[in-house]
mmCIF file of C-alpha atoms in Angstrom:
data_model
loop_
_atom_site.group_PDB
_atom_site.id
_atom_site.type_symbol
_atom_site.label_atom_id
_atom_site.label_comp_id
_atom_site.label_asym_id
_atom_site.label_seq_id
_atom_site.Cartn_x
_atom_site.Cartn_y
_atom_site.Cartn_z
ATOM 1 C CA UNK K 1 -49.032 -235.299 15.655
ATOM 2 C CA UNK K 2 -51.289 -236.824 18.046
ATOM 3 C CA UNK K 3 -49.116 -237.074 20.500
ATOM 4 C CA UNK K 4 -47.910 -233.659 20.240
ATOM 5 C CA UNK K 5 -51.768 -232.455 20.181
ATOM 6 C CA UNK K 6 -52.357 -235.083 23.616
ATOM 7 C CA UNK K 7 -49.341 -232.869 25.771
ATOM 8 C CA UNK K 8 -50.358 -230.076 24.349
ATOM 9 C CA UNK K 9 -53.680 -230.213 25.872
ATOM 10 C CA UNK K 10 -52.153 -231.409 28.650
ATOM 11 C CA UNK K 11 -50.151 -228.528 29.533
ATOM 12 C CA UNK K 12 -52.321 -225.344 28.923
ATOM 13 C CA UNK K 13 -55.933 -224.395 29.929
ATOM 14 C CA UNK K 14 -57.687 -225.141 26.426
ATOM 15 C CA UNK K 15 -60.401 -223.263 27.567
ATOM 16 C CA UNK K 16 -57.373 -220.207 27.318
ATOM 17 C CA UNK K 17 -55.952 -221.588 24.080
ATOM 18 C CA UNK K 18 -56.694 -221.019 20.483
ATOM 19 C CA UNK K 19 -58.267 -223.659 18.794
ATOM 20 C CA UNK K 20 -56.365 -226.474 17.352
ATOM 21 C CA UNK K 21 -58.324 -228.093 14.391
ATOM 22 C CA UNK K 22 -57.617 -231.079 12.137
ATOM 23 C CA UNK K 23 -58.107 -230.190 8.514
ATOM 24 C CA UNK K 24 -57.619 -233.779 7.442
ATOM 25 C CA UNK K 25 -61.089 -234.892 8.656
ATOM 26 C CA UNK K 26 -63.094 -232.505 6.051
ATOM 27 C CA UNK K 27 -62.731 -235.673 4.151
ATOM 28 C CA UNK K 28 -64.276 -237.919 6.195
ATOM 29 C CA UNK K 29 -66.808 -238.796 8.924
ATOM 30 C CA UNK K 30 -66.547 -235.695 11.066
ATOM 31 C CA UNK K 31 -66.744 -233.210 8.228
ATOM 32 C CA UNK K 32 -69.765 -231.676 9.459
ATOM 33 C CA UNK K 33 -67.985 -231.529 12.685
ATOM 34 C CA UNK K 34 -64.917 -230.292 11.582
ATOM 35 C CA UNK K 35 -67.083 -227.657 9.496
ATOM 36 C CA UNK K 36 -68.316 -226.196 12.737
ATOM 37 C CA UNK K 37 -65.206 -226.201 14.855
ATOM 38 C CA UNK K 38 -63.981 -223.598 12.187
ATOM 39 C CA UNK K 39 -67.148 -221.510 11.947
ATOM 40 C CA UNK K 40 -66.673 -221.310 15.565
ATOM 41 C CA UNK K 41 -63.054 -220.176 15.527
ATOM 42 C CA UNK K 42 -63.439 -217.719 12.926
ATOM 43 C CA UNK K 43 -66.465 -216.239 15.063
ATOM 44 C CA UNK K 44 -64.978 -216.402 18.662
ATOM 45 C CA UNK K 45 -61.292 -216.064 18.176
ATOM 46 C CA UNK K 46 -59.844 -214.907 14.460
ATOM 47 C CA UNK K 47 -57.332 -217.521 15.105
ATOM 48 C CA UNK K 48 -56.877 -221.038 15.190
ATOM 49 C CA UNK K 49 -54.060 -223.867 14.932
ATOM 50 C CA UNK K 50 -54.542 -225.799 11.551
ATOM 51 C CA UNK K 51 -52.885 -229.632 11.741
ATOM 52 C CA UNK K 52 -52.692 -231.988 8.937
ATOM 53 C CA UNK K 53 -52.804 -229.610 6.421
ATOM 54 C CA UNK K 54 -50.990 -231.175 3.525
ATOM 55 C CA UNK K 55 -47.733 -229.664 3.208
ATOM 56 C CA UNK K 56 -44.939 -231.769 3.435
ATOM 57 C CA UNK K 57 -43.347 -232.015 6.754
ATOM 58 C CA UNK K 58 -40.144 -231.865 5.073
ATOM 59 C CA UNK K 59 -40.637 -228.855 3.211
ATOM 60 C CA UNK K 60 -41.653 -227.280 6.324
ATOM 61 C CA UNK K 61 -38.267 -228.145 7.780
ATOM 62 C CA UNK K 62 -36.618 -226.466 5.080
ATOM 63 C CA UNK K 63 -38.289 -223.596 5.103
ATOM 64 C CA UNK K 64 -37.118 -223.467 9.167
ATOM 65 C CA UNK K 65 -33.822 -224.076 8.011
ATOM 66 C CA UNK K 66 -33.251 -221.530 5.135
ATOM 67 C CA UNK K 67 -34.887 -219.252 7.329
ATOM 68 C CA UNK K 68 -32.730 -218.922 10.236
ATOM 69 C CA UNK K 69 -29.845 -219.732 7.852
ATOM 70 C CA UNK K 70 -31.192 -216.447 5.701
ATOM 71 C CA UNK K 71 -31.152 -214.104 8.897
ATOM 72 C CA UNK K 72 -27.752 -215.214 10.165
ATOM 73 C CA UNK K 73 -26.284 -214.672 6.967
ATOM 74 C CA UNK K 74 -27.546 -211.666 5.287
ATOM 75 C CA UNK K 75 -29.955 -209.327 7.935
ATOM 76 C CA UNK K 76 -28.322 -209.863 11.630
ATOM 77 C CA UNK K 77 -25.378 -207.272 11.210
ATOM 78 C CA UNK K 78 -28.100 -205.020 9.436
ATOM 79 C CA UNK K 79 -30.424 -204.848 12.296
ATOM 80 C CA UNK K 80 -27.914 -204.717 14.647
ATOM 81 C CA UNK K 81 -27.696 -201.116 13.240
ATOM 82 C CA UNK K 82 -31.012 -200.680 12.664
ATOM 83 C CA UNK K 83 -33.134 -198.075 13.462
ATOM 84 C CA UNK K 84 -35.085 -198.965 16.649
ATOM 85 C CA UNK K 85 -31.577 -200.377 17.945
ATOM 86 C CA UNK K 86 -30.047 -197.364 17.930
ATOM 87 C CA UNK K 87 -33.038 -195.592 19.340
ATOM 88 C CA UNK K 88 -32.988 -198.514 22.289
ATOM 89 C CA UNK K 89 -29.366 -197.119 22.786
ATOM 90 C CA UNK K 90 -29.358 -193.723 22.522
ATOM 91 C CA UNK K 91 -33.048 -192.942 24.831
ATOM 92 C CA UNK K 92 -31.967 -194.132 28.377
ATOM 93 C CA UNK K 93 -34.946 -195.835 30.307
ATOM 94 C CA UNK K 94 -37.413 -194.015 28.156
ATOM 95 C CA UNK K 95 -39.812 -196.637 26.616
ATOM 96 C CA UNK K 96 -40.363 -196.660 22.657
ATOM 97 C CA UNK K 97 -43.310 -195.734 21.004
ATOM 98 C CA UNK K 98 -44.268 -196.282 17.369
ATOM 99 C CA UNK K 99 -41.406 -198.571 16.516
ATOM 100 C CA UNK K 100 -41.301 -202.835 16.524
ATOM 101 C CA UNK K 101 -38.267 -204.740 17.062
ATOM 102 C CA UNK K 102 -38.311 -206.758 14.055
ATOM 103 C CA UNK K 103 -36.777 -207.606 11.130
ATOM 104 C CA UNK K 104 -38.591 -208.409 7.997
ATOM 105 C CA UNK K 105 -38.119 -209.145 4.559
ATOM 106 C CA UNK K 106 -40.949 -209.087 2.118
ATOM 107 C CA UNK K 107 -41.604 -211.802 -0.691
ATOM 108 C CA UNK K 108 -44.374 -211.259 -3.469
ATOM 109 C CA UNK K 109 -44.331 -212.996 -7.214
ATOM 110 C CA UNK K 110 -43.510 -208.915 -8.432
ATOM 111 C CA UNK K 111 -40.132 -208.652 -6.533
ATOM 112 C CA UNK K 112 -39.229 -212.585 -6.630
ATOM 113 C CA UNK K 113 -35.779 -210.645 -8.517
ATOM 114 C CA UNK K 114 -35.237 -209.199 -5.390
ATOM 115 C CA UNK K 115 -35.437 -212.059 -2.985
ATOM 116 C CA UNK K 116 -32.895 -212.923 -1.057
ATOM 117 C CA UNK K 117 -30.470 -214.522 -3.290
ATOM 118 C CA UNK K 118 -26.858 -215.499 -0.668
ATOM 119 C CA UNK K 119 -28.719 -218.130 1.457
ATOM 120 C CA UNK K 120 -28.574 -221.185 -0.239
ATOM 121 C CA UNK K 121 -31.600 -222.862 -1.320
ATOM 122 C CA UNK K 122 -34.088 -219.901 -0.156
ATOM 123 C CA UNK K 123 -35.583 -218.936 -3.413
ATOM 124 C CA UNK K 124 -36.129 -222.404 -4.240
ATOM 125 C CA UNK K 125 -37.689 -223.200 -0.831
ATOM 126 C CA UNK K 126 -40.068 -220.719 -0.678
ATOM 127 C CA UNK K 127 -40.927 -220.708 -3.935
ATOM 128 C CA UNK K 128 -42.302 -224.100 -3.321
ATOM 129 C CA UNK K 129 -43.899 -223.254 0.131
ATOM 130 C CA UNK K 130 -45.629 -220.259 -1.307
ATOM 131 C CA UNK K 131 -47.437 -222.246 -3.866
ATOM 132 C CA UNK K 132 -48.309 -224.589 -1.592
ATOM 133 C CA UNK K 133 -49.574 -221.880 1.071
ATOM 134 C CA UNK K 134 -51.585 -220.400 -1.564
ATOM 135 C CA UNK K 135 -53.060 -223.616 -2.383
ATOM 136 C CA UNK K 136 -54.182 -224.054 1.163
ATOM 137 C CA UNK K 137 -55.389 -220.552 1.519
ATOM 138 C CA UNK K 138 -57.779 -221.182 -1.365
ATOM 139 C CA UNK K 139 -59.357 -224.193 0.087
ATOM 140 C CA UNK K 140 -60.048 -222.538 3.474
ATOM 141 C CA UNK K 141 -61.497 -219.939 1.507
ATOM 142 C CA UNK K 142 -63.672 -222.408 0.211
ATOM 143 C CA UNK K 143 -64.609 -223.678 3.716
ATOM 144 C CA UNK K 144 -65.323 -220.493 4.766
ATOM 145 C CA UNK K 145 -67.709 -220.121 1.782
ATOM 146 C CA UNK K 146 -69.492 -223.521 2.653
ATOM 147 C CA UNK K 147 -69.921 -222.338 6.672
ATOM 148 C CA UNK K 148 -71.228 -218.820 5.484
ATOM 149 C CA UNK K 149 -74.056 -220.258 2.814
ATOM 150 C CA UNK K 150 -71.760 -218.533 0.088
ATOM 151 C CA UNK K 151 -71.691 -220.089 -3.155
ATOM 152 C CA UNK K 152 -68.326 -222.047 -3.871
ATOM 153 C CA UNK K 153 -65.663 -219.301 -4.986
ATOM 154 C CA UNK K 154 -67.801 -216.241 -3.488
ATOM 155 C CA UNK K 155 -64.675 -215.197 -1.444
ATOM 156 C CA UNK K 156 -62.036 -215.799 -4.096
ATOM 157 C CA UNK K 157 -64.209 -214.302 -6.555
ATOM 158 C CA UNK K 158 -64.746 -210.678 -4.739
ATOM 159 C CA UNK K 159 -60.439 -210.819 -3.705
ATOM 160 C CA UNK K 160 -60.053 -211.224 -7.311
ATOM 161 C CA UNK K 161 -62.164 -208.265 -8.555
ATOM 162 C CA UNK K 162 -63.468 -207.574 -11.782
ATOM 163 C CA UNK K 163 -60.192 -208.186 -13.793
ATOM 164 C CA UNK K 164 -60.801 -211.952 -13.906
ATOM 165 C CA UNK K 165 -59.657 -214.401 -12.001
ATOM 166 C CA UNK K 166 -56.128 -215.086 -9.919
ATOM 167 C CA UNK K 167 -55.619 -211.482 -9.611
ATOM 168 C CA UNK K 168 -55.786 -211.746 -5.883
ATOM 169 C CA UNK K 169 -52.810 -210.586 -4.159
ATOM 170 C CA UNK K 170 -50.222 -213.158 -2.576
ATOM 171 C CA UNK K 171 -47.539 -211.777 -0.404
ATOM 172 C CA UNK K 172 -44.919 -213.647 2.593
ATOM 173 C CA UNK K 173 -43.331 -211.374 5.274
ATOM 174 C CA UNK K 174 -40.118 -213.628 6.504
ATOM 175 C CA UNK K 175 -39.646 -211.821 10.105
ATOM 176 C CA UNK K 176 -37.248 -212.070 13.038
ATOM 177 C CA UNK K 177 -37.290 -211.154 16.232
ATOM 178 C CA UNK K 178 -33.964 -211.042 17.949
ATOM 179 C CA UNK K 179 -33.075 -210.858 21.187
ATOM 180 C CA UNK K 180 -33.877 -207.682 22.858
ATOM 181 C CA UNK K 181 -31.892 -206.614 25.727
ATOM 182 C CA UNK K 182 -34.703 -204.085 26.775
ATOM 183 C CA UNK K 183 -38.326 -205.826 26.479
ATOM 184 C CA UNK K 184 -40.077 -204.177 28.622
ATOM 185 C CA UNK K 185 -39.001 -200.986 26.281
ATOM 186 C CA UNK K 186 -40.048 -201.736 23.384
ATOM 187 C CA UNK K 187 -42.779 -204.152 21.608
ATOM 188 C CA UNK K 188 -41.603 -206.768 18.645
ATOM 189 C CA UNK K 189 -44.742 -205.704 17.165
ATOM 190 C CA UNK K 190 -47.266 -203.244 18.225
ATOM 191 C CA UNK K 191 -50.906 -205.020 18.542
ATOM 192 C CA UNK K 192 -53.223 -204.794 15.555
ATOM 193 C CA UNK K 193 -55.354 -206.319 13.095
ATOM 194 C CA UNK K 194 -54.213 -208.073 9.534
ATOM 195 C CA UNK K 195 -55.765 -205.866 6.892
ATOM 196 C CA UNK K 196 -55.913 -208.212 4.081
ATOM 197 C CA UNK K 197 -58.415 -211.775 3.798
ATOM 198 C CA UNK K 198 -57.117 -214.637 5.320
ATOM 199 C CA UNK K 199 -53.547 -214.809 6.723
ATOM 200 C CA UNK K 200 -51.365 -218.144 6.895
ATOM 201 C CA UNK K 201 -48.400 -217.691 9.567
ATOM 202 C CA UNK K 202 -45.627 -220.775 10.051
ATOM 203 C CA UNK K 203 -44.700 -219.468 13.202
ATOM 204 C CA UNK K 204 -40.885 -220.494 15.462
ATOM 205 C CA UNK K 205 -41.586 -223.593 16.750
ATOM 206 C CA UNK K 206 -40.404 -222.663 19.969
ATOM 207 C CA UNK K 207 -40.090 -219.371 20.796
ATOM 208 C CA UNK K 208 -43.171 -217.930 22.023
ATOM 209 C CA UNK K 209 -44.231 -214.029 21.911
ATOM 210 C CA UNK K 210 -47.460 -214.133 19.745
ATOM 211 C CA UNK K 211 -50.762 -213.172 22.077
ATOM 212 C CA UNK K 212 -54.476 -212.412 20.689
ATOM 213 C CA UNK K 213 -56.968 -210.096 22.652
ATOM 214 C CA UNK K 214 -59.642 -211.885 23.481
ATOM 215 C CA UNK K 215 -62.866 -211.204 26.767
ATOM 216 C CA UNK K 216 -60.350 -208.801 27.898
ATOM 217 C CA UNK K 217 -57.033 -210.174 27.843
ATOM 218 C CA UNK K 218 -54.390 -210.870 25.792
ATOM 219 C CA UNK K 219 -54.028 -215.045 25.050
ATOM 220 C CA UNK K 220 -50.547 -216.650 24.009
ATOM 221 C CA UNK K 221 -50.461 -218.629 20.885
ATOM 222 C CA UNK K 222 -48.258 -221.070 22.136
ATOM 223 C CA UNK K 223 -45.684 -222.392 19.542
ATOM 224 C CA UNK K 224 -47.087 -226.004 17.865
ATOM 225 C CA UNK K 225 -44.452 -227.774 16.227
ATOM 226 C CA UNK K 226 -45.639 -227.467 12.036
ATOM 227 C CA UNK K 227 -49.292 -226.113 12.524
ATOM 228 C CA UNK K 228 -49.886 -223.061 10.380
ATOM 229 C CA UNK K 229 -51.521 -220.532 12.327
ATOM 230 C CA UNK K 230 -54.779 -219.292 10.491
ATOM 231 C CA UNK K 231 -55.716 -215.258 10.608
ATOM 232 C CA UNK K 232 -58.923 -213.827 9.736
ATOM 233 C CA UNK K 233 -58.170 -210.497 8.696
ATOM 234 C CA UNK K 234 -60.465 -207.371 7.941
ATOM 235 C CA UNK K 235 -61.905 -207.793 4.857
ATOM 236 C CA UNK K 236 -63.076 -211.198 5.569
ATOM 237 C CA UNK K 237 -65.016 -209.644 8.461
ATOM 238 C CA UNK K 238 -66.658 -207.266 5.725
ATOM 239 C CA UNK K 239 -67.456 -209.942 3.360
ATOM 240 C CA UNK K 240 -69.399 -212.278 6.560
ATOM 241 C CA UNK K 241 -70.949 -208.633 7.512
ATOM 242 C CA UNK K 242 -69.379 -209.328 11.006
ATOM 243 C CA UNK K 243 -69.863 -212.777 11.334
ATOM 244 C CA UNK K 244 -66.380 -213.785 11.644
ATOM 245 C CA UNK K 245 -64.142 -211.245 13.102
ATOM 246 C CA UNK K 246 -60.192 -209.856 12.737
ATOM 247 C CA UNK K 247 -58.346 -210.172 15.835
ATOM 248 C CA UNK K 248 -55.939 -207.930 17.851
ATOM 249 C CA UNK K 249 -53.007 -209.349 18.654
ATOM 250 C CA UNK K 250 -49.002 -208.546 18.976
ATOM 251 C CA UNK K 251 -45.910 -209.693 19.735
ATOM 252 C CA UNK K 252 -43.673 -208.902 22.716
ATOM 253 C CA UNK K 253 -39.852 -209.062 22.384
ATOM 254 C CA UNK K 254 -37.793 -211.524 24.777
ATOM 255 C CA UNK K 255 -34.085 -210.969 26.554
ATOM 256 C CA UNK K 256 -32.805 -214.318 25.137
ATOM 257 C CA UNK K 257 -34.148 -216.345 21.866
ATOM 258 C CA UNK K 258 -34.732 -215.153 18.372
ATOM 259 C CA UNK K 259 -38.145 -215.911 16.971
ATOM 260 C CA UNK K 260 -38.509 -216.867 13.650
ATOM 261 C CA UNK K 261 -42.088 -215.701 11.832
ATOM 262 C CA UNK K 262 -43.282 -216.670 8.546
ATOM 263 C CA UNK K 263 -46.685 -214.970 7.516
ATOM 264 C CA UNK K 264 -48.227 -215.503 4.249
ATOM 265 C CA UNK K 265 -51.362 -212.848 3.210
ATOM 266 C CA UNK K 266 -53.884 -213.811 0.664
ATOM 267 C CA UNK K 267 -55.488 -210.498 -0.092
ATOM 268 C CA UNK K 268 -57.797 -208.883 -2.382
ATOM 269 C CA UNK K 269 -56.528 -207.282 -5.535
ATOM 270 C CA UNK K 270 -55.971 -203.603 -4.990
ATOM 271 C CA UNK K 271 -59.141 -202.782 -7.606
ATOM 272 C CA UNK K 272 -61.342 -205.158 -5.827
ATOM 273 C CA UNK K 273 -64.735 -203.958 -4.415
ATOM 274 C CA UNK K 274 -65.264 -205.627 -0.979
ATOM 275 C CA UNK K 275 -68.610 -205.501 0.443
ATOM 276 C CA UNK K 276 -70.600 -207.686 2.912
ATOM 277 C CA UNK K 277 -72.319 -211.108 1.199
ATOM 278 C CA UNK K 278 -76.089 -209.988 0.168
ATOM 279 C CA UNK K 279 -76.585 -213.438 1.368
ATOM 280 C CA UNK K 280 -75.377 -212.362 4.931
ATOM 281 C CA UNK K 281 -77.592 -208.867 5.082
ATOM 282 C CA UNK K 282 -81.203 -209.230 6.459
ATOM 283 C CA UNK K 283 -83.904 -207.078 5.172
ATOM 284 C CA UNK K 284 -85.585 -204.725 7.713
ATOM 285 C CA UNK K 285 -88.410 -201.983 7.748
ATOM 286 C CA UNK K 286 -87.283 -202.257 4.013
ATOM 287 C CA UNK K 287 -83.372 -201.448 4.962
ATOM 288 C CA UNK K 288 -80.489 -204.074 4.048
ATOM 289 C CA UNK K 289 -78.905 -204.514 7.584
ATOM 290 C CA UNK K 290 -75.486 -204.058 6.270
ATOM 291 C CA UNK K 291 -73.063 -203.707 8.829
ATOM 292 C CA UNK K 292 -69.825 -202.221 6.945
ATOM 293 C CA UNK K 293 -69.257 -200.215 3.879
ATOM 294 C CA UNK K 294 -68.571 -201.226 0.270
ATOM 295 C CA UNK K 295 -65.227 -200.144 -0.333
ATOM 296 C CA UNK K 296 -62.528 -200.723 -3.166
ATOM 297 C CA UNK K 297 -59.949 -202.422 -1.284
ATOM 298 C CA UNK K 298 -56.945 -200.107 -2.701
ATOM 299 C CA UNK K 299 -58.389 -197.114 -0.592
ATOM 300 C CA UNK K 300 -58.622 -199.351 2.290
ATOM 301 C CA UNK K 301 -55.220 -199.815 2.301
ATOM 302 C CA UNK K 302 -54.527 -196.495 2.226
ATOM 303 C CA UNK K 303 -56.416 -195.394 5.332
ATOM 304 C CA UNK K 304 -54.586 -198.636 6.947
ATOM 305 C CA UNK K 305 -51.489 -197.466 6.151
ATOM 306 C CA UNK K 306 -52.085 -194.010 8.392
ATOM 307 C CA UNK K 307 -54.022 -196.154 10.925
ATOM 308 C CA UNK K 308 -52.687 -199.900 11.022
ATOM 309 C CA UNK K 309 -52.086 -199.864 15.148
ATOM 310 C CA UNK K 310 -56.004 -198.156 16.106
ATOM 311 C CA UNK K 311 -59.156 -199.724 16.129
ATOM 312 C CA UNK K 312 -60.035 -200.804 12.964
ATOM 313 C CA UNK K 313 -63.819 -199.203 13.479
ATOM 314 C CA UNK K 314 -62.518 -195.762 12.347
ATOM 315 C CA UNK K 315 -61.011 -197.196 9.038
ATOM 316 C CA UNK K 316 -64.345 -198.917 8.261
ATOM 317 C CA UNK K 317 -65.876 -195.285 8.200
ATOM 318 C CA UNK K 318 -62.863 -193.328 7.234
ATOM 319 C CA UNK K 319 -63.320 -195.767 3.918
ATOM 320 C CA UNK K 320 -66.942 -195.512 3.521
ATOM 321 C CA UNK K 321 -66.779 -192.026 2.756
ATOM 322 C CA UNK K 322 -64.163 -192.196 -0.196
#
């Protein structure tokens, strides 16, 4: 990994490049270090490259090859009568709008009946990797905490709700992006920001396409061989009262390679109340500087569902006065 990490800094502009942060040295010497590499990711970018994460370098392979051996076997003959291929088809030069050339499957512990069951070895794969991903989710949660003053659990606590704990929501979206014959009609995924908490994407390992908006522009998240790509999504930017922010970003579709997406969403529970830390609100002229709304985080979903590619500003008030 070193190596890999060495040539990677060799070959792009860092000062262009999303972070890339070693999670194994919280447990030692540079902890404190570490600790503020990440506060300053979450604050300047939403995004960042997480190495030496503990999972299993061979799991990870698996999950690479069940994947790819999941969308040849049971989705590429679907898409290739999907929707937004026939519309590529049947519109002439006219470019799409509103549409995302990508395939996606949708894993959660509720439907695990209705996983994909033909491709050898994929429930049993990402059974394993989701357990571990959730694992990992929870202790950057905790990190988080630490950087933001929170007490231990304060983030894990408000996703959970008032039902008691590990009723957070866990969900994996398994996507594809196949070749498109037309990029430069149509996105592979219109730009956005992740609704939920904190995201965990296992993204191709070669084929690029993933970009974040940042000072204006829109930044490639160049393909790391095994990093898991960490998201800070909305509510996470409600519970730090703005401190750490949810990114734009997209995907664009490519002429020639298929890219392979794995993006894993720890989220609050649908009853959970989500409202900025009291720690993180200042007290002025006797007013609570408090930046965003409290909101139950089912009705948040709902506006996001009408409103999931605008800014995200007009769901913050569309939700505040539900």
């Amino acid at each position: 990994m070193v190596v890999l990490l060495f040539f990677f800094f060799l070959l792009f502009d860092i000062s262009r490049a999303i972070p890339v942060l070693d999670f194994s040295k919280l447990n030692g010497h540079d902890r404190a270090k570490t600790l503020a590499h990440i506060a300053n990711a979450c604050e300047d970018w939403g995004f960042f490259h997480l190495v030496n994460h503990g999972i299993a370098e061979d799991l990870l392979e698996r999950v690479k090859k069940v994947s790819t051996d999941f969308y040849k076997l049971e989705r590429e003959e679907n898409f290739k009568n999907s929707k937004v291929v026939k519309l590529l088809n049947e519109t002439g030069d006219k470019k799409l709008e509103n549409v995302d050339w990508e395939d996606i499957v949708t894993l959660t512990d509720d439907n695990e009946n209705e996983w994909p069951s033909q491709t050898p070895g994929f429930k049993e794969t990402f059974k394993e990797f989701r357990y571990e991903l959730k694992k990992l989710a929870e202790k950057i949660l905790e990190v988080l905490d630490e950087n933001l003053g929170l007490p231990k659990g304060h983030i894990k606590k408000a996703f959970d709700g008032e039902e008691g704990e590990n009723n957070a929501f866990f969900g994996t979206k398994v996507s594809h992006y196949p070749p498109c014959p037309n990029p430069e009609r149509v996105i592979g995924l219109r730009p956005h920001t992740d609704a939920g908490g904190l995201i965990l994407l296992f993204q191709d390992d070669e084929v690029g396409g993933l970009q974040v908006w940042k000072d204006g522009e829109w930044i490639d998240v160049e393909p790391l061989k095994n990093t898991i790509v960490i998201s800070v999504g909305d509510q996470i930017e409600v519970i730090s009262n703005g401190r750490y922010k949810s990114a734009w970003h997209r995907v664009f579709s490519t002429t020639d390679s298929n890219r392979r997406s794995v993006a894993s969403y720890y989220n609050p529970s649908h009853k959970a109340t989500i409202a900025p830390a009291p720690q993180l609100m200042k007290e002025t002229n006797e007013e609570w500087n408090q930046a965003y709304p409290k909101f139950v985080f089912g009705d948040y979903m709902s506006v996001y569902y009408q409103q999931k590619f605008h800014p995200k500003e007009p769901r913050f008030q569309a939700v505040s006065a539900m």
